[in-house]
C-alpha positions as a LaTeX table, in Angstrom:
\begin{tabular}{lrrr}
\hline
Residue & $x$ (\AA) & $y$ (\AA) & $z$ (\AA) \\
\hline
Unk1 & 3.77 & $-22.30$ & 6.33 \\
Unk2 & 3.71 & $-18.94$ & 8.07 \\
Unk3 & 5.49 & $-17.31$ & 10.63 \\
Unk4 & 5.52 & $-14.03$ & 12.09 \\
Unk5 & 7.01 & $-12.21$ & 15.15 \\
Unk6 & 6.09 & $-8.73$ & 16.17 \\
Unk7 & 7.88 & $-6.18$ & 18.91 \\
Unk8 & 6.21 & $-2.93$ & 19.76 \\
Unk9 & 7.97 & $-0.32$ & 21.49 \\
Unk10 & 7.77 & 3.30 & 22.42 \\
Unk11 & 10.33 & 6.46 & 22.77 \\
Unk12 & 9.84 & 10.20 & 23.46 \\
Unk13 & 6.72 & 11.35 & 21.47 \\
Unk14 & 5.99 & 8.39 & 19.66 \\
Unk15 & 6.16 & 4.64 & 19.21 \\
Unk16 & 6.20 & 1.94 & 16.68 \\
Unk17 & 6.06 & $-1.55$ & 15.59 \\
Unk18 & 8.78 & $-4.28$ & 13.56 \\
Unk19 & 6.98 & $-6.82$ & 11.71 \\
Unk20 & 9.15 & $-9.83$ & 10.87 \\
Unk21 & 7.72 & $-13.11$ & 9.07 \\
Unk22 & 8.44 & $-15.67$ & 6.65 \\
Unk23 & 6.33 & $-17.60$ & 4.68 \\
Unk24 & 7.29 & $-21.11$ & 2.60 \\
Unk25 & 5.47 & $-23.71$ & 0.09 \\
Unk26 & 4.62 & $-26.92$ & 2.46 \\
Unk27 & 5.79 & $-30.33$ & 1.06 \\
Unk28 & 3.80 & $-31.52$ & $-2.31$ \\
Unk29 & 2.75 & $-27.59$ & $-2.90$ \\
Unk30 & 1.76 & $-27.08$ & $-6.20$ \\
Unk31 & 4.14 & $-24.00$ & $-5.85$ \\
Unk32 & 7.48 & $-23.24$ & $-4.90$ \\
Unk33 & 8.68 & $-20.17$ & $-3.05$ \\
Unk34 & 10.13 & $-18.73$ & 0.06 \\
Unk35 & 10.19 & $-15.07$ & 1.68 \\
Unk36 & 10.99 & $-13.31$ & 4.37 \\
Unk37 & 9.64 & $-9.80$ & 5.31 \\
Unk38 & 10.56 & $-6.80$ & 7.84 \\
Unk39 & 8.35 & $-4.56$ & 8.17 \\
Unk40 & 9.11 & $-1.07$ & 10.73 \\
Unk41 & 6.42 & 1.06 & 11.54 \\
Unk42 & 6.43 & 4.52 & 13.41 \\
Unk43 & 4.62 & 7.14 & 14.75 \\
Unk44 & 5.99 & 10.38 & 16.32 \\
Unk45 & 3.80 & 13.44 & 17.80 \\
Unk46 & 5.41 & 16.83 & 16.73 \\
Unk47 & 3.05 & 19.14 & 17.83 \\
Unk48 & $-0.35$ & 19.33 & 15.87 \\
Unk49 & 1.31 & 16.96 & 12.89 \\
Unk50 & 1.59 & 13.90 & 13.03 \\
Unk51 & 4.18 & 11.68 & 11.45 \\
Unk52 & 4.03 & 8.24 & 10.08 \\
Unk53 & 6.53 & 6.16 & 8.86 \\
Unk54 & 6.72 & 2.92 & 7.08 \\
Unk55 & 10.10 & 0.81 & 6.19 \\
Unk56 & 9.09 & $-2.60$ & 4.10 \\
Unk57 & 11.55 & $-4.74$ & 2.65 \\
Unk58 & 11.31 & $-8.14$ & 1.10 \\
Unk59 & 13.14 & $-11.14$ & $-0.33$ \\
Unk60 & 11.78 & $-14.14$ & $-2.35$ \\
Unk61 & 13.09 & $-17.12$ & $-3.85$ \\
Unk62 & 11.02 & $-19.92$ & $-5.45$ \\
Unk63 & 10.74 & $-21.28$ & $-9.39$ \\
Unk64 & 6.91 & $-21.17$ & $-9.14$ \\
Unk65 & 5.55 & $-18.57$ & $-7.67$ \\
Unk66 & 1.32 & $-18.08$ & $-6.54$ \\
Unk67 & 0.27 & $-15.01$ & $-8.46$ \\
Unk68 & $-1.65$ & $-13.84$ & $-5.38$ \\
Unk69 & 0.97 & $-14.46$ & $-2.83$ \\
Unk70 & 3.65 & $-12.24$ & $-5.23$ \\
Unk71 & 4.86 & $-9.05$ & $-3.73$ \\
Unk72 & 2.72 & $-6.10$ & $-5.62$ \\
Unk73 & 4.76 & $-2.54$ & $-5.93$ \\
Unk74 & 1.84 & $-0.23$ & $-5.85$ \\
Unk75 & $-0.29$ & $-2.39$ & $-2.77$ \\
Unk76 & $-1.33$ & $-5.61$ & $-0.98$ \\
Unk77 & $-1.33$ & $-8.88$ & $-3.49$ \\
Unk78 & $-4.90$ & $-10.34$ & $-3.99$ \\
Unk79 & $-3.86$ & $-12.73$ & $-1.16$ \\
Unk80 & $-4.20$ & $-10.01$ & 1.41 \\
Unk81 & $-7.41$ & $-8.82$ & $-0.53$ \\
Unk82 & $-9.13$ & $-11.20$ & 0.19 \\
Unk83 & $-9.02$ & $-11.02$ & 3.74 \\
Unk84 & $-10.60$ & $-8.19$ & 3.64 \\
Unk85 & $-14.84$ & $-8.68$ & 2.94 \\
Unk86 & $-15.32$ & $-5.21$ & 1.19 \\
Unk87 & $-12.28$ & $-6.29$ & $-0.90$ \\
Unk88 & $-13.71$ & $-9.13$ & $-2.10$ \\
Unk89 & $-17.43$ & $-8.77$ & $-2.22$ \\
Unk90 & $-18.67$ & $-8.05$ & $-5.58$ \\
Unk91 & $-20.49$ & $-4.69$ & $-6.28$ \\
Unk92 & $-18.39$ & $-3.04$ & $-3.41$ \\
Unk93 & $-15.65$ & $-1.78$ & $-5.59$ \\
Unk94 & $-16.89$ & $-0.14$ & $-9.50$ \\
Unk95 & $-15.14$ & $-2.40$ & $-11.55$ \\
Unk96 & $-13.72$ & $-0.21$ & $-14.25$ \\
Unk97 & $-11.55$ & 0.87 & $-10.99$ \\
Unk98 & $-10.10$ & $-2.93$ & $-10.96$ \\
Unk99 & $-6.95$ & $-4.58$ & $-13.50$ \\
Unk100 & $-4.14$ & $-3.33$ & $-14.56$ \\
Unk101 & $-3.31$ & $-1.58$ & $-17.41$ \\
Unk102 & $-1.09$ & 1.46 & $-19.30$ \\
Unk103 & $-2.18$ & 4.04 & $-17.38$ \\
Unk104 & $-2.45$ & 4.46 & $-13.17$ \\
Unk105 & $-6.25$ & 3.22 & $-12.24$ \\
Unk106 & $-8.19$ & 4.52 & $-9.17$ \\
Unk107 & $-8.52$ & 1.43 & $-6.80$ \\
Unk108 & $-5.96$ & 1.15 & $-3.74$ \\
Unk109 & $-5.63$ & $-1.45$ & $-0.89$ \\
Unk110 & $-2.56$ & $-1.03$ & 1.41 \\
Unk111 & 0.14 & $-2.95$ & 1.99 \\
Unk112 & 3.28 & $-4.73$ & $-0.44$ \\
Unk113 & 5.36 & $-1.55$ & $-1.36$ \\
Unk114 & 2.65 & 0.97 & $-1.05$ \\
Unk115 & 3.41 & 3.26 & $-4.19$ \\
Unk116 & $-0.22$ & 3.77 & $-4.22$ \\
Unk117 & 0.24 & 6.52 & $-6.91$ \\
Unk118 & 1.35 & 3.66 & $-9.46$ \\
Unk119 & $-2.47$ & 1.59 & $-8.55$ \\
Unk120 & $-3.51$ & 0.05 & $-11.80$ \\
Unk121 & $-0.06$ & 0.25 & $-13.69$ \\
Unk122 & 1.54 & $-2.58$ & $-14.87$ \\
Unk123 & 4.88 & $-0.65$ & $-14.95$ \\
Unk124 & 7.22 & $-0.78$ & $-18.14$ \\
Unk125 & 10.91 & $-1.71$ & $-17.73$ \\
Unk126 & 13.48 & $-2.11$ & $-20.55$ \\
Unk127 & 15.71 & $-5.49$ & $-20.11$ \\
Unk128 & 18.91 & $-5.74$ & $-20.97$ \\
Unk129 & 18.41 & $-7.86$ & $-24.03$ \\
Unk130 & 15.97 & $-5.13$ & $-24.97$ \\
Unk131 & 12.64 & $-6.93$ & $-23.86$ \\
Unk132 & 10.23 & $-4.62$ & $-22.52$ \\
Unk133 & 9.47 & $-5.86$ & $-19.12$ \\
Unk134 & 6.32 & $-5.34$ & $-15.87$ \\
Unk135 & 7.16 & $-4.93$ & $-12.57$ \\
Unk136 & 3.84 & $-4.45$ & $-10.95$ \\
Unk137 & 4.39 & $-7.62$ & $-9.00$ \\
Unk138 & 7.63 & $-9.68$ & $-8.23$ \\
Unk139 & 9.02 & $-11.61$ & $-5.49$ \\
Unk140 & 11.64 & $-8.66$ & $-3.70$ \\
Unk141 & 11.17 & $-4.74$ & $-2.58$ \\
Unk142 & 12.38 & $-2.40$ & $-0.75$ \\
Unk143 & 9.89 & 0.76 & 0.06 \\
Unk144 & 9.37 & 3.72 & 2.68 \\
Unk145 & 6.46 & 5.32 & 2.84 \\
Unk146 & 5.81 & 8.54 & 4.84 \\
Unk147 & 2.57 & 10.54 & 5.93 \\
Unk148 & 2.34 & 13.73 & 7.65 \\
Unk149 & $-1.45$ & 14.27 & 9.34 \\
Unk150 & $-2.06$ & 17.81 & 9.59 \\
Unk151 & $-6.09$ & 17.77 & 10.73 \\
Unk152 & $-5.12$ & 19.11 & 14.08 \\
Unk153 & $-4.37$ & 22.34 & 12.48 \\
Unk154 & $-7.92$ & 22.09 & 10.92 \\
Unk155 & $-9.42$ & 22.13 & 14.21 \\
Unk156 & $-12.75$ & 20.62 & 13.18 \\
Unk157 & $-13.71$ & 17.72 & 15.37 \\
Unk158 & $-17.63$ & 18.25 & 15.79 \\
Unk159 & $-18.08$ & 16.17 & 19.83 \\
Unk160 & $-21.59$ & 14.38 & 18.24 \\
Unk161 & $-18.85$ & 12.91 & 15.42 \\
Unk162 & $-16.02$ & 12.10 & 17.59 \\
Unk163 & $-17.32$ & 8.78 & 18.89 \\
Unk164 & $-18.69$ & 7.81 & 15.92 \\
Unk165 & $-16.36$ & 8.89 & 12.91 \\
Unk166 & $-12.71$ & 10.00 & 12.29 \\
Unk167 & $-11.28$ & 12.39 & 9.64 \\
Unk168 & $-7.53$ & 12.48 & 8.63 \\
Unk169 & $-5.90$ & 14.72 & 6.11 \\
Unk170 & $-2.23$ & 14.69 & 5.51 \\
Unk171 & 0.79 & 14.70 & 2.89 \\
Unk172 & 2.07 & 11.57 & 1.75 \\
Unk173 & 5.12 & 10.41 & 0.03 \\
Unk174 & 6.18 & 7.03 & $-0.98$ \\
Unk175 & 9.94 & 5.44 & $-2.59$ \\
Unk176 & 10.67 & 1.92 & $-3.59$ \\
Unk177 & 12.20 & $-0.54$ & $-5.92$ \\
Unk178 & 11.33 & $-4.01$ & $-7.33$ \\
Unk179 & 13.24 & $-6.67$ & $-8.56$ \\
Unk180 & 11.97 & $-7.46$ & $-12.47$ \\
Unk181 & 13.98 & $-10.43$ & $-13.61$ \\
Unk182 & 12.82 & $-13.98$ & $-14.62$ \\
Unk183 & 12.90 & $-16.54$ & $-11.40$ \\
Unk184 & 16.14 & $-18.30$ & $-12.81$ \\
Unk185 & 18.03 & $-15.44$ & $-13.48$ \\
Unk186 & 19.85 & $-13.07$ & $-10.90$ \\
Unk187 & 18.21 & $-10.64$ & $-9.20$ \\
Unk188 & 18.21 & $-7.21$ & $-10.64$ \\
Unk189 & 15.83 & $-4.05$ & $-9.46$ \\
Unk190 & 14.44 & $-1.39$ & $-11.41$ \\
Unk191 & 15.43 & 2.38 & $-11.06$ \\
Unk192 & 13.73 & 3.52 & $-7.79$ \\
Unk193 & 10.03 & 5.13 & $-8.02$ \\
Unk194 & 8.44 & 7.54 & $-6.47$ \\
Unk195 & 5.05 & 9.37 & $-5.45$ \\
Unk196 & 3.82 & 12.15 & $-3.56$ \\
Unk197 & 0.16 & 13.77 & $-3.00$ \\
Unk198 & $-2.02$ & 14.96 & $-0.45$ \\
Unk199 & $-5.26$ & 12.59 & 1.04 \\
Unk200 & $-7.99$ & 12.19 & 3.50 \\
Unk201 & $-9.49$ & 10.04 & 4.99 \\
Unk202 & $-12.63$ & 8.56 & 7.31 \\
Unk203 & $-12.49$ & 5.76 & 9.33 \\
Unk204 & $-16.38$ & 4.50 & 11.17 \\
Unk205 & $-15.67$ & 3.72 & 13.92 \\
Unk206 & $-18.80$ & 2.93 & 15.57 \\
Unk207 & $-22.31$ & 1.57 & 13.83 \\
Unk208 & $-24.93$ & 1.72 & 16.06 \\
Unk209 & $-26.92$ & $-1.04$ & 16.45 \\
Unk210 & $-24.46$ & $-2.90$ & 14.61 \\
Unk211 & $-21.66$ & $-3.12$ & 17.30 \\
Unk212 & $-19.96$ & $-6.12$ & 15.92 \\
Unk213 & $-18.95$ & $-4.50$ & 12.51 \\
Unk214 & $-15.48$ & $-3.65$ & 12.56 \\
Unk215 & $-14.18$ & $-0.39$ & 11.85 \\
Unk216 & $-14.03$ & 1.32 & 8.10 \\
Unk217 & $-11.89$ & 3.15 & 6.86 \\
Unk218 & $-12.00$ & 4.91 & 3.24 \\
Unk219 & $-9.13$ & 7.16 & 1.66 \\
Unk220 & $-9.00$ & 8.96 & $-1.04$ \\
Unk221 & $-5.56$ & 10.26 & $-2.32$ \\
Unk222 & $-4.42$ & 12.21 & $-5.10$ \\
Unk223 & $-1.13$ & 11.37 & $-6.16$ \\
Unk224 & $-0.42$ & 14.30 & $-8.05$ \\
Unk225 & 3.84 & 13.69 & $-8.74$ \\
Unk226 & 4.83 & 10.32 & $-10.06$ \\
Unk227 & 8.59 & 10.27 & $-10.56$ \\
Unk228 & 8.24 & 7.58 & $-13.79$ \\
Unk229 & 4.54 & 8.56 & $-15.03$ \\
Unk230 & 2.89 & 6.22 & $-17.48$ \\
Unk231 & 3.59 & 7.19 & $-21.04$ \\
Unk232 & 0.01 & 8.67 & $-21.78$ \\
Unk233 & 0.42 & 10.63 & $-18.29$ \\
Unk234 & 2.35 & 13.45 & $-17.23$ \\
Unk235 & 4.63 & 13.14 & $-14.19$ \\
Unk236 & 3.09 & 16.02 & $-12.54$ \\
Unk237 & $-0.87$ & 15.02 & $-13.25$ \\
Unk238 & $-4.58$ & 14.91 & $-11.43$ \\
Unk239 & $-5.13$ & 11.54 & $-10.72$ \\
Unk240 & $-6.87$ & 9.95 & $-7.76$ \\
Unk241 & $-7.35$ & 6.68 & $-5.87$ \\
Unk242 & $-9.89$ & 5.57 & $-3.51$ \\
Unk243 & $-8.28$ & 3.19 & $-1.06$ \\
Unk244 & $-9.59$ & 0.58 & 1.17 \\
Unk245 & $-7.95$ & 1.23 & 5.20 \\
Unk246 & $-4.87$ & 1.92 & 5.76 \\
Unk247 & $-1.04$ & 0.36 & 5.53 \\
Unk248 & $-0.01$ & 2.21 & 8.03 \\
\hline
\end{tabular}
């Protein structure tokens, strides 16, 4: 069961959006959880930048959780993948790009938390009975997530293009936590994270004779600080991720 209520509003050079839902097992579900999201998203003009803002937070309860319905720290769970047909179309995405692993990997999809320099990383947390713990996907989160677009200073926005394709640079920056204990213990969160880089990217817009295909839009960010790096990466590294539209 689903439910979701949106409000959009505007104020002096800008406007956003707040996202609220909840989402529950239905009776006889093979599964058993609960959550309830806020999501607050902004926009505000100063001058030729442009600043976006994101504020997610998350709680979940439940004994048996869906993998793919399970909050993810670095992006959107496979759930929200898979709404998405160059998400889930084989031969789309390389797949040495795909899984999770030691080290950060290089395939991105908005949305859950957003630490999109952590893609790929299962994330290593020490328990306090000394277990060594992931937290790449759990049921609670807190995140913000900030990007300032700076193309405008740029200045290069061809007319023949304009109608057809859209390029965005900017700086982005991204803090959050997730919870990392077992479903019947309490909740406890891991030491905040955080990422910061610079990225671009190009949304289609139009198609041509193909009018009916939505728009596209591919990033590709390089998350260049990571406040908790992997241990076989440095905190202050190249590494890149190519991303599938945009969270916000």
């Amino acid at each position: 069961l689903n439910l979701g209520i949106s409000h959009k509003y505007k104020y002096v050079k800008g406007g956003g959006e707040l996202n609220l839902s909840t989402k529950a097992t239905a009776l006889g579900s093979d599964y058993d959880y609960t959550l309830a999201s806020f999501e607050a998203l902004n926009q505000t003009n100063l001058g030729k930048v442009v600043l976006k803002t994101r504020f997610f937070a998350q709680l979940g309860t439940g004994s048996n959780w869906a993998p793919e319905s399970q909050l993810y720290f670095a992006g959107s769970n496979p759930e929200d993948m898979m709404d998405n047909k160059y998400m889930r179309s084989t031969g789309f995405i390389a797949h040495s790009w795909e899984g999770y692993g030691v080290s950060t990997n290089h395939l991105h999809y908005g949305g859950g938390l957003n630490l999109r320099g952590y893609a790929g990383y299962l994330g290593a947390v020490e328990a306090e009975d000394g277990t060594i713990l992931n937290f790449y996907k759990n049921s609670s989160g807190v995140a913000i997530n900030f990007e300032l677009e700076f193309d405008q200073l740029i200045g290069w926005n061809p007319s023949f293009l304009r109608n057809y394709f859209d390029l965005d640079c900017y700086l982005f920056g991204d803090i959050g936590t997730i919870n990392y204990n077992y479903s019947n213990e309490n909740i406890v969160f891991i030491e905040p994270r955080a990422d910061a880089g610079i990225g671009t990217s190009l949304t289609i817009q139009r198609w041509g004779a193909l009018e009916l295909v939505k728009p596209l839009t591919i990033r590709f960010d390089v998350p260049f600080y990571l406040s908790h790096a992997p241990y076989v990466e440095e905190n202050i590294d190249f590494r890149w991720v190519i991303g599938i539209n945009r969270s916000f």
